[in-house]
Amino acid sequence: MNSSKQTVLVVLAYVGLAASLATGGQPGNGQPPQPAGNQPAGMNQVQPVVTETVAFVIAAEGRVTYAETPEAKPVRVTKGMRLKPGGVLQTGLKSAVQIQIGAAQLITIDRLGSVTLNQLLNVGGVETTRLTMERGRLQFDVTSTVIQNDVKVQTPDATLAVKGTQGGIEVTDGFPTRAFGAERNTGVFLVTYASGTTATVTSNQETDAANPDPAENNQQSAFVDTQNAAARESDEVSVVQRSSGSGTSMTISTGISSKSTSAAAIADVDPITGEPFEPDAPPIDPPPIDPPPIDPPPVDPPPTLNKYFGYDLAQNEIVLIGSGGDAVTVYEEAADQLSGFAGLGMRIGPNGERQLVLMETAIVNQGDLDIFQVRLKGFNLDNPESPGTELATFSAGQFALQGLAGLGTRLYAEGIDILNGSGGNDSIFELVPEAGNIVHRMTITGAEFEGGLAGAPDRGTLFVTSNFIDDAGIDHRSLLEVDPRNNLLVDAHDFAESDITDATLLEVPFSQEDIIQINGMAYVDGVVVYSATVLSGNESTFNVLVRYNPDAAGTASDPRVVRVDEADIGRFYVGLSGDEAIVPLLPDTLSDPTWRIETSNIDTRFAQMAFSDTALASGVVERLVSNHILQTSIDPQGCSDSGALFSLPGILSRHVHQEGGIGQSVAEFRDGLPDGHDCDDFGPE
């Protein structure tokens, strides 16, 4: 047995690299491959663009800690935590953690593991990761067919090189380092040991420093477990549930049976269909192109903010906006048809590129009807010099679409039913430019959407601003967090004067009550940024950019409104977008209904909507259901005076996180009323 501590280097190179080599691309000196016929010559070689790759925790169980540097104090890992270069992850007894790096690198660490994240970069389109593993087990799933990957892991006594595959490596004191392919591994990787011996591993073969040849390494024999038995429970450690917001139940099987040497079996849910998908087909997400700052991400309240995009209707330009609100033009003459109904969003394009999408909405006449026509225009940020191209043009019927946002490859817009004059029944639609159509995903009865819609892929949600009028006639402006993929209201925050404290940086006088209209919204560095038109002294208006932290405590020292800047004079932003396009967290798995779902005098999508406990605690859910009941009651005033609505909180609490939670709550409330009660449904119109 080899107990020496030579360097082990694990290289996970994306399968697309092999395809590039097959067509004549030449990798050299660690540089990304160049396409045939376009090789740089001599000293004229152009250096690749280098940007930071995003890494974050998607699941954890047991005691898992993270330190920003080896010298820093470790803190307990939380789901969704962003990881930085130089950080150290450690797993304790019976513990495991799964992280995502960039678009297509899924890493699982367990068995008293200790891994340092040395480098997290995108180099010329190749997501380049450098890790050091002192001990434990690291399992990898790098099978994207679009994104190039170059992952190297230093361990005690071997070098493992992979080109788009699944497998793992295990390091235990006193035993030879072993590497193995997963059961579904279709790639080939090389393992070079300190002795200079190189092993070629295919399928679910295994190699170790004592017996490098996979053919001679008898996989059919019982596997001798070399790890501390206390590092796991029996033969397996399970990590259940991603994070709230990704929600879907997930198990990371981190044990290895006496016969199998596969990597962790990762059960997941397809973000589009909701059906399980195999671990050899992870979601695809392109690397960021616009270089983020090299400094660590900001803390709350963030002192700096990554740049984000805005569509300026006044100048018909797409601009890049800095932390203080200063704007630089990126695309002139961006829109073909100027319209106040517009949106700007970021998504993963059909070829894996980071695609900024501008949405324009205009009224057109179709026979005797006026309808809204929507046009989508895409800008390839992998090639920012290229002009925008039309993606699709289609009808949105009576809905004026505005506020565009992306989650992975998918696009969403908010729809306002203007032509029918039925405000308060606004909806969220999914736009499918490849098919040229839209899909109705959510309706929130009683909500009147404004122009703000932002995609937060690291949370797996959208943010949307809305106005509500309660039964007392009081208008509430709220920030809603929703997941349109499973029709879930995740959270809600009413805007309030208490959002602003002495800790808020006000570059211009501002009050939440002065807002006339929110025009655009983006999610940047964990903060919601919205553009708003505000009234000054009841005489004039001006436009501001507001940074709002939905996770702030809302205290004097941790206000929700972090900073307010005045927009550049002459600019009017009707769309904002962050600059990241990453794989979103998966949707929560909802429980089955426990009551019937109301179908009478209620929008089907509203009835099918689910809500979380945090959304219920905000008061918005009770407000929505109460308003719906009053609007559909035999006698709304009599219903309000009867006191029957006091039973709603208890009813709602029984349907948290259930499919059709809204419709169930309405049904249970009315099923408990005596015949002819003022709150009863007035019946079919």
C-alpha positions as MATLAB code, in Angstrom:
seq = 'MNSSKQTVLVVLAYVGLAASLATGGQPGNGQPPQPAGNQPAGMNQVQPVVTETVAFVIAAEGRVTYAETPEAKPVRVTKGMRLKPGGVLQTGLKSAVQIQIGAAQLITIDRLGSVTLNQLLNVGGVETTRLTMERGRLQFDVTSTVIQNDVKVQTPDATLAVKGTQGGIEVTDGFPTRAFGAERNTGVFLVTYASGTTATVTSNQETDAANPDPAENNQQSAFVDTQNAAARESDEVSVVQRSSGSGTSMTISTGISSKSTSAAAIADVDPITGEPFEPDAPPIDPPPIDPPPIDPPPVDPPPTLNKYFGYDLAQNEIVLIGSGGDAVTVYEEAADQLSGFAGLGMRIGPNGERQLVLMETAIVNQGDLDIFQVRLKGFNLDNPESPGTELATFSAGQFALQGLAGLGTRLYAEGIDILNGSGGNDSIFELVPEAGNIVHRMTITGAEFEGGLAGAPDRGTLFVTSNFIDDAGIDHRSLLEVDPRNNLLVDAHDFAESDITDATLLEVPFSQEDIIQINGMAYVDGVVVYSATVLSGNESTFNVLVRYNPDAAGTASDPRVVRVDEADIGRFYVGLSGDEAIVPLLPDTLSDPTWRIETSNIDTRFAQMAFSDTALASGVVERLVSNHILQTSIDPQGCSDSGALFSLPGILSRHVHQEGGIGQSVAEFRDGLPDGHDCDDFGPE';
ca = [
       0.000    0.000    0.000;
       1.227    3.439   -0.926;
       0.910    6.011    1.804;
       3.147    8.618    0.189;
       1.948   12.179   -0.382;
       2.938   12.970   -3.931;
       0.723   15.239   -6.010;
      -2.426   13.852   -7.596;
      -3.847   15.934  -10.413;
      -7.377   15.254  -11.600;
      -8.222   16.858  -14.924;
     -11.843   17.004  -16.034;
     -11.811   18.324  -19.584;
     -15.095   18.936  -21.358;
     -16.120   16.502  -24.071;
     -16.387   19.372  -26.554;
     -12.598   19.651  -26.372;
     -12.290   16.199  -27.911;
     -14.618   17.256  -30.697;
     -12.457   20.321  -31.309;
      -9.332   18.194  -31.575;
     -11.064   15.844  -33.993;
     -11.740   18.762  -36.314;
      -8.252   20.174  -36.144;
      -8.317   22.439  -33.082;
      -4.953   22.584  -31.347;
      -4.755   22.749  -27.568;
      -1.444   24.039  -26.396;
       0.224   25.117  -23.190;
      -3.011   25.044  -21.259;
      -4.749   27.413  -23.687;
      -8.249   26.623  -24.979;
      -8.356   24.911  -28.390;
      -8.482   27.045  -31.527;
     -10.684   26.085  -34.482;
      -8.911   24.738  -37.552;
      -7.870   27.453  -39.968;
      -7.877   30.126  -37.296;
      -4.682   29.431  -35.412;
      -2.947   32.527  -33.992;
       0.444   33.218  -35.468;
       3.564   33.950  -33.454;
       3.500   36.997  -31.247;
       0.122   38.101  -32.620;
      -1.752   35.523  -30.566;
      -4.784   37.122  -28.882;
      -5.003   36.398  -25.183;
      -8.282   34.730  -24.152;
     -10.853   36.666  -22.146;
     -10.709   35.608  -18.501;
     -13.726   35.963  -16.196;
     -14.685   34.520  -12.823;
     -16.890   31.411  -12.761;
     -19.826   31.276  -10.359;
     -19.796   28.454   -7.794;
     -22.459   27.797   -5.174;
     -23.837   25.137   -2.838;
     -26.927   23.318   -4.077;
     -27.316   20.683   -1.345;
     -25.780   19.793    2.015;
     -26.346   17.417    4.902;
     -24.711   17.076    8.271;
     -21.811   19.236    9.340;
     -20.311   20.992    6.332;
     -18.165   24.096    6.817;
     -16.688   26.686    4.496;
     -13.836   29.138    5.056;
     -13.083   31.923    2.585;
      -9.353   31.268    3.048;
      -7.423   28.474    4.785;
      -6.710   30.911    7.636;
     -10.282   32.207    7.972;
     -12.759   30.952   10.542;
     -15.002   28.229    9.053;
     -18.748   28.857    8.960;
     -21.608   26.421    8.501;
     -22.536   25.933    4.848;
     -25.989   27.063    3.755;
     -27.808   26.060    0.606;
     -27.323   28.636   -2.104;
     -24.107   29.948   -0.514;
     -21.754   31.390   -3.113;
     -18.206   30.026   -2.996;
     -15.084   32.031   -3.745;
     -11.639   31.181   -5.103;
      -9.360   30.216   -2.231;
     -12.222   28.900   -0.117;
     -12.056   25.588    1.751;
     -14.942   23.102    2.096;
     -14.850   20.444    4.806;
     -17.356   17.676    5.520;
     -17.715   16.119    8.953;
     -18.981   12.751   10.128;
     -21.918   11.422    8.112;
     -21.924   14.622    6.058;
     -21.944   15.524    2.365;
     -22.137   18.613    0.173;
     -22.921   19.090   -3.502;
     -21.776   22.201   -5.360;
     -22.168   23.525   -8.863;
     -19.274   25.280  -10.563;
     -20.039   27.192  -13.725;
     -22.464   25.731  -16.215;
     -21.867   22.011  -16.077;
     -19.563   20.997  -13.234;
     -21.435   19.140  -10.498;
     -19.171   18.146   -7.597;
     -20.079   16.037   -4.542;
     -17.754   15.857   -1.515;
     -18.148   13.497    1.446;
     -16.306   11.047    3.747;
     -14.539   13.561    5.995;
     -13.516   15.513    2.923;
     -11.358   18.619    2.707;
     -11.277   20.459   -0.627;
      -9.774   23.848   -1.489;
     -11.188   25.862   -4.403;
      -7.955   27.222   -5.807;
      -9.224   28.703   -9.075;
     -12.682   29.350  -10.575;
     -12.269   30.962  -13.991;
     -13.671   31.034  -17.491;
     -10.701   31.249  -19.852;
     -11.680   31.981  -23.419;
     -14.964   30.089  -23.058;
     -13.415   27.143  -21.186;
     -14.637   26.843  -17.595;
     -11.369   26.257  -15.746;
     -11.413   24.911  -12.193;
      -8.488   24.027   -9.935;
      -9.141   22.104   -6.707;
      -6.977   20.503   -4.024;
      -8.340   17.520   -2.087;
      -6.392   16.500    0.994;
      -8.725   13.691    1.996;
     -12.200   12.286    1.480;
     -14.088   11.473   -1.676;
     -14.898   13.781   -4.567;
     -17.374   12.729   -7.249;
     -17.820   14.646  -10.468;
     -20.453   14.925  -13.177;
     -19.112   16.884  -16.153;
     -21.069   15.739  -19.187;
     -22.163   18.897  -20.999;
     -22.010   18.743  -24.788;
     -21.930   22.524  -25.168;
     -19.698   24.014  -22.484;
     -15.952   23.287  -22.464;
     -14.504   22.345  -19.084;
     -10.996   21.995  -17.667;
     -11.064   20.757  -14.079;
      -7.941   19.746  -12.160;
      -7.960   18.247   -8.689;
      -4.739   17.780   -6.741;
      -4.706   14.712   -4.464;
      -1.868   12.742   -2.870;
      -0.551   10.327   -5.513;
      -2.011   10.399   -9.041;
      -3.083   12.569  -11.996;
      -6.549   11.893  -13.419;
      -7.530   13.464  -16.759;
     -11.157   13.398  -17.916;
     -12.869   14.566  -21.106;
     -16.532   15.012  -20.269;
     -17.555   12.170  -17.986;
     -18.742   10.995  -14.576;
     -16.690    9.398  -11.865;
     -14.772   10.124   -8.730;
     -11.592    9.922   -6.731;
     -11.045    8.893   -3.120;
      -8.156    9.735   -0.802;
      -7.703    7.938    2.526;
      -4.644    8.016    4.772;
      -2.725    4.738    4.641;
      -4.399    3.530    1.448;
      -3.658    4.101   -2.244;
      -5.678    6.778   -3.951;
      -8.388    5.215   -6.117;
     -10.310    6.618   -9.073;
     -13.412    5.182  -10.685;
     -15.909    5.770  -13.461;
     -19.635    6.011  -12.782;
     -22.091    3.335  -13.876;
     -23.367    5.610  -16.651;
     -19.972    6.954  -17.585;
     -19.567    7.122  -21.371;
     -16.281    8.987  -21.391;
     -12.650    8.022  -21.024;
     -10.216    9.395  -18.485;
      -6.519    8.898  -17.850;
      -4.909    8.418  -14.456;
      -1.184    9.129  -14.167;
       0.453    8.099  -10.911;
       3.569    9.441   -9.223;
       5.467    6.424  -10.541;
       4.783    7.636  -14.087;
       2.299    4.841  -14.849;
      -0.808    5.955  -16.764;
      -4.105    4.050  -16.621;
      -6.957    4.448  -19.121;
     -10.383    4.119  -17.484;
     -13.645    3.612  -19.369;
     -17.198    2.861  -18.265;
     -17.268    2.019  -14.533;
     -13.714    0.718  -14.348;
     -11.510    1.372  -11.356;
      -7.836    2.079  -10.818;
      -5.670    2.747   -7.795;
      -2.048    3.509   -7.056;
      -1.331   -0.063   -5.934;
      -2.962   -1.665   -8.982;
      -3.140    0.943  -11.768;
      -4.316   -1.328  -14.615;
      -8.154   -1.271  -14.708;
      -8.223   -4.583  -16.568;
      -6.366   -6.275  -13.730;
      -8.218   -4.410  -11.028;
     -10.938   -6.966  -10.310;
     -14.144   -4.981  -10.000;
     -16.121   -8.127   -9.375;
     -14.302   -8.783   -6.112;
     -15.589   -7.379   -2.892;
     -14.463   -3.822   -2.373;
     -12.456   -3.304    0.793;
     -13.789   -0.165    2.417;
     -10.796    1.967    3.277;
     -12.680    4.808    4.901;
     -13.411    5.581    8.506;
     -16.730    3.880    9.236;
     -17.779    6.856   11.299;
     -17.650    9.036    8.215;
     -21.035    7.811    7.085;
     -24.043    5.886    8.291;
     -23.952    2.261    7.076;
     -23.049    2.439    3.415;
     -24.638    5.662    2.367;
     -25.148    9.315    3.223;
     -28.165   11.041    1.728;
     -28.526   14.715    1.118;
     -32.224   15.461    0.855;
     -33.763   18.625   -0.541;
     -31.885   21.224   -2.528;
     -32.696   24.626   -1.136;
     -35.902   26.490   -0.585;
     -36.444   28.015   -3.944;
     -34.927   25.053   -5.785;
     -37.065   22.951   -3.622;
     -37.342   19.693   -5.445;
     -36.531   16.674   -3.306;
     -33.101   15.316   -4.164;
     -30.959   12.471   -2.884;
     -27.207   12.300   -3.307;
     -26.244    8.670   -2.822;
     -22.702    8.997   -1.584;
     -22.072    5.404   -0.532;
     -20.322    2.788   -2.667;
     -21.581   -0.777   -2.499;
     -19.325   -3.803   -2.267;
     -19.493   -4.176   -6.029;
     -20.199   -0.779   -7.529;
     -17.619    1.956   -7.899;
     -19.961    4.517   -9.437;
     -20.129    8.169   -8.554;
     -23.008    9.625   -6.604;
     -26.387    8.813   -8.057;
     -28.072   12.165   -8.303;
     -31.842   12.170   -8.663;
     -33.036   15.468  -10.076;
     -36.093   17.029  -11.645;
     -36.176   18.503  -15.118;
     -36.801   22.253  -14.757;
     -39.237   22.208  -17.712;
     -41.255   18.998  -17.394;
     -40.848   18.281  -13.716;
     -39.921   14.675  -14.526;
     -36.709   13.029  -13.251;
     -33.729   13.088  -15.550;
     -30.639   10.948  -15.612;
     -27.431   12.332  -14.115;
     -25.622   12.037  -17.431;
     -27.786   14.804  -18.857;
     -27.416   17.813  -16.516;
     -28.969   21.161  -17.423;
     -26.799   23.265  -19.734;
     -25.753   26.743  -18.806;
     -23.291   28.990  -20.607;
     -20.391   30.738  -18.907;
     -20.644   34.463  -18.224;
     -18.952   36.620  -20.845;
     -19.003   40.100  -19.354;
     -16.112   40.039  -16.834;
     -17.354   40.352  -13.257;
     -15.170   42.139  -10.720;
     -12.236   40.167   -9.346;
     -13.015   41.300   -5.797;
     -15.146   39.015   -3.595;
     -18.929   39.324   -3.954;
     -20.477   42.069   -1.797;
     -22.046   41.417    1.549;
     -25.300   42.864    2.798;
     -25.564   45.754    2.357;
     -23.257   45.457   -0.675;
     -20.739   48.284   -1.023;
     -20.456   47.685   -4.757;
     -22.655   46.171   -7.420;
     -21.832   44.349  -10.602;
     -22.924   46.149  -13.731;
     -26.309   45.378  -15.213;
     -28.133   46.176  -18.433;
     -30.937   48.633  -19.045;
     -33.161   49.470  -22.002;
     -33.495   53.249  -22.282;
     -36.758   54.014  -24.078;
     -35.917   57.719  -24.403;
     -32.701   57.074  -26.349;
     -33.696   53.656  -27.763;
     -30.445   52.199  -26.426;
     -29.309   49.232  -24.397;
     -26.812   50.447  -21.821;
     -24.556   48.995  -19.157;
     -25.243   50.596  -15.779;
     -22.645   50.891  -13.031;
     -23.012   50.882   -9.273;
     -23.724   54.610   -9.036;
     -26.185   54.667  -11.930;
     -23.733   55.828  -14.601;
     -24.588   54.319  -17.992;
     -22.509   53.397  -21.039;
     -24.194   52.675  -24.368;
     -23.809   49.086  -25.587;
     -26.336   48.886  -28.453;
     -27.748   51.904  -30.295;
     -31.109   51.819  -32.108;
     -31.920   48.698  -30.122;
     -35.668   48.510  -30.763;
     -37.409   48.425  -34.122;
     -40.761   49.619  -32.809;
     -40.717   52.016  -29.894;
     -43.231   51.086  -27.221;
     -43.685   51.817  -23.555;
     -44.461   48.120  -23.097;
     -41.032   46.530  -23.190;
     -38.717   44.285  -21.253;
     -35.107   43.183  -21.062;
     -33.935   39.788  -19.841;
     -30.988   37.407  -19.881;
     -31.188   33.754  -20.815;
     -29.091   30.853  -22.061;
     -29.392   30.929  -25.846;
     -30.090   27.885  -28.039;
     -26.371   27.427  -28.698;
     -25.335   27.844  -25.078;
     -24.481   31.521  -25.473;
     -25.389   34.257  -23.017;
     -28.252   35.960  -24.807;
     -29.679   39.353  -23.857;
     -33.274   39.564  -25.099;
     -35.228   42.762  -25.756;
     -39.010   42.446  -25.857;
     -41.221   44.985  -27.636;
     -45.016   45.015  -27.435;
     -47.299   46.962  -29.782;
     -51.038   47.091  -30.494;
     -52.055   45.846  -33.948;
     -55.450   45.499  -35.573;
     -56.588   41.996  -36.480;
     -59.950   42.187  -38.187;
     -62.365   43.762  -35.741;
     -60.054   43.208  -32.793;
     -57.085   45.037  -31.384;
     -54.450   42.664  -30.053;
     -50.954   42.939  -28.688;
     -48.109   41.742  -30.867;
     -44.809   40.816  -29.249;
     -41.402   40.884  -30.890;
     -38.263   39.399  -29.363;
     -34.794   40.516  -30.399;
     -31.671   38.718  -29.195;
     -28.140   40.010  -28.653;
     -25.345   37.443  -28.470;
     -23.040   38.550  -25.668;
     -20.511   35.892  -26.659;
     -20.054   38.051  -29.759;
     -20.996   41.561  -28.626;
     -19.980   43.095  -31.958;
     -22.746   41.209  -33.768;
     -26.043   43.047  -34.331;
     -29.263   41.987  -32.692;
     -31.330   39.370  -34.493;
     -35.090   38.871  -34.458;
     -35.995   35.751  -32.489;
     -39.767   35.647  -32.861;
     -42.928   37.667  -33.436;
     -46.234   36.399  -32.080;
     -49.604   37.453  -30.687;
     -50.235   37.949  -26.974;
     -53.968   38.503  -27.436;
     -55.446   40.972  -24.967;
     -52.358   40.948  -22.749;
     -49.753   43.683  -22.933;
     -46.488   41.954  -22.109;
     -43.769   43.823  -20.249;
     -41.031   43.084  -17.765;
     -38.889   40.289  -19.227;
     -36.789   37.840  -17.158;
     -34.852   34.637  -17.731;
     -34.362   31.422  -15.772;
     -31.758   29.312  -17.536;
     -32.928   28.774  -21.107;
     -36.450   29.976  -20.378;
     -37.983   33.449  -20.721;
     -40.881   34.923  -18.768;
     -42.910   38.122  -19.052;
     -45.711   39.662  -17.077;
     -48.999   40.234  -18.855;
     -51.461   43.027  -18.099;
     -55.005   42.581  -19.398;
     -55.470   46.154  -20.588;
     -57.766   45.785  -23.588;
     -60.508   44.110  -21.561;
     -60.147   46.595  -18.740;
     -59.949   43.762  -16.219;
     -57.127   45.033  -14.067;
     -56.208   42.935  -11.068;
     -56.123   39.664  -13.006;
     -52.564   39.965  -14.247;
     -50.491   36.978  -15.255;
     -47.030   35.578  -15.913;
     -46.309   33.950  -19.261;
     -43.475   31.819  -20.533;
     -42.192   32.914  -23.946;
     -40.917   30.232  -26.315;
     -39.213   32.053  -29.198;
     -38.134   28.814  -30.871;
     -41.817   27.854  -31.219;
     -43.079   31.411  -31.646;
     -45.699   31.203  -28.913;
     -46.422   31.948  -25.271;
     -47.617   29.724  -22.423;
     -49.827   31.026  -19.617;
     -48.107   29.997  -16.348;
     -49.588   32.010  -13.466;
     -52.493   34.314  -12.700;
     -52.553   36.255   -9.446;
     -56.098   37.535   -9.050;
     -56.135   40.878   -7.276;
     -52.606   41.795   -8.335;
     -51.874   44.724  -10.622;
     -48.390   44.268  -12.016;
     -46.046   47.118  -12.782;
     -43.062   47.058  -15.124;
     -40.711   45.130  -12.898;
     -39.783   41.488  -13.491;
     -36.413   39.979  -12.581;
     -35.004   36.466  -12.828;
     -33.026   35.094   -9.873;
     -31.644   31.778  -11.140;
     -29.604   31.128   -7.991;
     -32.932   31.139   -6.115;
     -34.949   29.520   -8.921;
     -37.484   32.352   -8.787;
     -38.763   35.543  -10.372;
     -39.346   38.862   -8.624;
     -42.334   40.959   -9.706;
     -43.765   44.197   -8.320;
     -47.489   44.555   -7.872;
     -50.125   46.798   -6.367;
     -52.887   45.365   -4.173;
     -55.970   47.145   -2.908;
     -57.277   45.535    0.270;
     -60.889   45.393    1.445;
     -60.344   48.677    3.301;
     -59.378   50.401    0.053;
     -55.722   50.751    1.038;
     -53.208   50.391   -1.780;
     -50.167   48.210   -1.087;
     -47.138   48.008   -3.368;
     -45.438   44.651   -2.884;
     -42.450   42.744   -4.158;
     -43.536   39.187   -4.912;
     -41.182   36.242   -5.336;
     -42.694   33.474   -7.455;
     -41.709   30.306   -9.279;
     -43.770   30.044  -12.477;
     -42.520   26.525  -13.161;
     -44.661   25.063  -10.375;
     -47.062   27.997   -9.841;
     -45.711   28.840   -6.377;
     -45.834   32.104   -4.447;
     -42.521   31.907   -2.574;
     -42.439   35.158   -0.608;
     -43.756   38.711   -0.511;
     -42.679   42.041    0.961;
     -44.823   45.157    1.237;
     -42.876   48.330    0.489;
     -42.789   50.531    3.569;
     -41.172   53.687    4.844;
     -39.291   51.553    7.359;
     -37.370   50.041    4.422;
     -35.224   53.192    4.507;
     -33.040   53.947    7.536;
     -29.966   56.005    8.335;
     -27.919   53.108    6.950;
     -29.463   53.599    3.489;
     -27.218   55.470    1.065;
     -29.430   58.138   -0.512;
     -27.760   59.937   -3.407;
     -31.068   61.714   -4.037;
     -34.090   62.427   -1.786;
     -36.375   59.399   -1.914;
     -39.375   57.880   -0.211;
     -41.198   54.664   -1.086;
     -44.456   56.623   -0.937;
     -43.193   58.942   -3.696;
     -43.067   56.126   -6.271;
     -45.491   56.671   -9.130;
     -44.513   53.665  -11.211;
     -41.859   50.938  -11.225;
     -40.649   50.586  -14.802;
     -38.000   47.852  -14.802;
     -36.249   45.445  -12.503;
     -33.141   43.222  -12.354;
     -31.584   40.827   -9.868;
     -27.875   41.510   -9.346;
     -25.568   40.056   -6.675;
     -28.473   38.972   -4.489;
     -30.071   42.415   -4.620;
     -33.143   43.520   -6.564;
     -32.546   46.715   -8.542;
     -35.587   48.585   -9.817;
     -36.015   51.718  -11.891;
     -38.847   53.937  -10.734;
     -40.474   57.238  -11.542;
     -40.986   59.295   -8.390;
     -42.754   62.544   -7.600;
     -40.751   65.439   -6.205;
     -42.580   68.016   -4.145;
     -45.855   67.267   -5.957;
     -44.543   69.278   -8.908;
     -42.024   67.330  -11.001;
     -40.940   63.769  -11.593;
     -37.544   62.151  -11.930;
     -36.229   58.611  -12.325;
     -34.238   56.669   -9.762;
     -32.442   53.337   -9.484;
     -33.154   51.602   -6.178;
     -31.264   48.669   -4.680;
     -33.576   46.537   -2.539;
     -32.359   43.563   -0.483;
     -35.228   41.071   -0.023;
     -33.214   39.081    2.515;
     -32.397   42.035    4.770;
     -33.691   42.014    8.323;
     -35.447   45.334    7.780;
     -33.799   46.833   10.853;
     -32.074   50.161   11.347;
     -28.672   48.628   10.635;
     -29.856   46.221    7.918;
     -32.403   48.101    5.797;
     -34.134   46.628    2.773;
     -33.465   49.731    0.675;
     -29.682   49.693    0.455;
     -29.024   52.559   -1.937;
     -30.857   55.018   -4.195;
     -29.256   56.756   -7.200;
     -30.766   59.171   -9.667;
     -30.740   57.818  -13.204;
     -28.703   59.754  -15.744;
     -30.656   62.803  -16.903;
     -32.607   62.080  -20.056;
     -32.709   58.316  -19.564;
     -35.901   56.337  -18.964;
     -35.396   52.647  -18.259;
     -38.390   50.441  -19.077;
     -36.357   47.263  -18.752;
     -33.420   46.094  -16.634;
     -31.466   42.840  -16.644;
     -28.645   41.265  -14.684;
     -25.614   40.022  -16.590;
     -25.569   36.388  -15.418;
     -27.149   33.381  -17.117;
     -26.717   30.284  -14.960;
     -28.584   27.046  -14.364;
     -31.495   27.872  -12.035;
     -32.229   25.972   -8.865;
     -34.932   23.396   -9.393;
     -38.534   24.036   -8.355;
     -39.860   22.893   -4.998;
     -41.746   19.615   -4.855;
     -45.282   20.427   -3.724;
     -47.502   18.208   -1.602;
     -50.722   16.732   -2.935;
     -53.990   18.542   -2.152;
     -55.820   17.568    1.035;
     -59.110   19.264    0.098;
     -61.029   19.805   -3.096;
     -59.897   22.737   -5.270;
     -62.524   25.399   -5.957;
     -63.541   25.730   -9.619;
     -66.520   28.103   -9.444;
     -65.906   31.783  -10.229;
     -62.142   31.494   -9.876;
     -59.371   31.618  -12.425;
     -57.997   28.100  -12.901;
     -54.363   29.117  -12.555;
     -55.078   31.207   -9.490;
     -56.914   28.270   -7.907;
     -53.993   25.963   -8.699;
     -51.421   28.335   -7.178;
     -49.425   27.119   -4.171;
     -47.900   29.265   -1.440;
     -45.055   28.861    1.040;
     -45.113   29.454    4.773;
     -43.065   32.645    4.331;
     -45.548   33.941    1.765;
     -48.375   33.179    4.188;
     -46.558   34.968    7.012;
     -46.251   38.096    4.846;
     -50.025   38.611    4.890;
     -50.244   38.790    1.093;
     -51.796   35.323    0.713;
     -54.592   36.091    3.167;
     -55.162   39.411    1.402;
     -55.459   37.703   -1.998;
     -57.858   34.998   -0.809;
     -59.946   37.400    1.268;
     -60.335   39.790   -1.669;
     -61.341   36.960   -3.987;
     -63.966   35.703   -1.553;
     -65.447   39.184   -1.133;
     -65.521   39.826   -4.879;
     -67.380   36.569   -5.530;
     -69.691   36.645   -2.496;
     -73.478   36.968   -2.530;
     -73.192   40.084   -0.364;
     -69.612   41.401   -0.050;
     -70.453   43.922    2.677;
     -72.471   41.397    4.632;
     -69.663   38.889    4.244;
     -67.129   41.384    5.583;
     -69.364   42.290    8.535;
     -70.133   38.660    9.422;
     -66.685   37.896   10.794;
     -66.484   34.647    8.830;
     -63.216   35.737    7.242;
     -61.516   35.461   10.650;
     -61.332   31.711   10.023;
     -59.089   32.191    6.972;
     -55.664   32.131    8.720;
     -56.314   28.700   10.183;
     -57.620   27.354    6.890;
     -54.687   28.730    4.920;
     -52.181   27.220    7.349;
     -53.517   23.749    6.513;
     -52.679   24.102    2.809;
     -49.135   25.504    2.879;
     -46.880   24.154    0.137;
     -49.683   22.116   -1.436;
     -50.731   22.050   -5.070;
     -53.790   24.239   -5.460;
     -53.366   25.746   -2.008;
     -55.353   28.857   -2.990;
     -58.259   26.901   -4.476;
     -58.307   24.485   -1.553;
     -58.485   27.324    0.950;
     -61.385   28.981   -0.875;
     -63.210   25.651   -1.094;
     -62.693   24.750    2.576;
     -63.859   28.216    3.663;
     -67.065   28.021    1.642;
     -67.717   24.360    2.421;
     -67.940   25.366    6.086;
     -70.560   28.103    5.537;
     -74.267   27.551    6.191;
     -76.522   27.686    3.143;
     -77.261   31.207    1.965;
     -74.446   32.828    3.939;
     -73.408   36.262    2.666;
     -69.897   34.910    1.945;
     -71.184   32.089   -0.222;
     -70.408   32.042   -3.936;
     -72.932   34.030   -5.964;
     -72.950   31.207   -8.520;
     -72.513   31.141  -12.302;
     -72.824   34.485  -14.030;
];
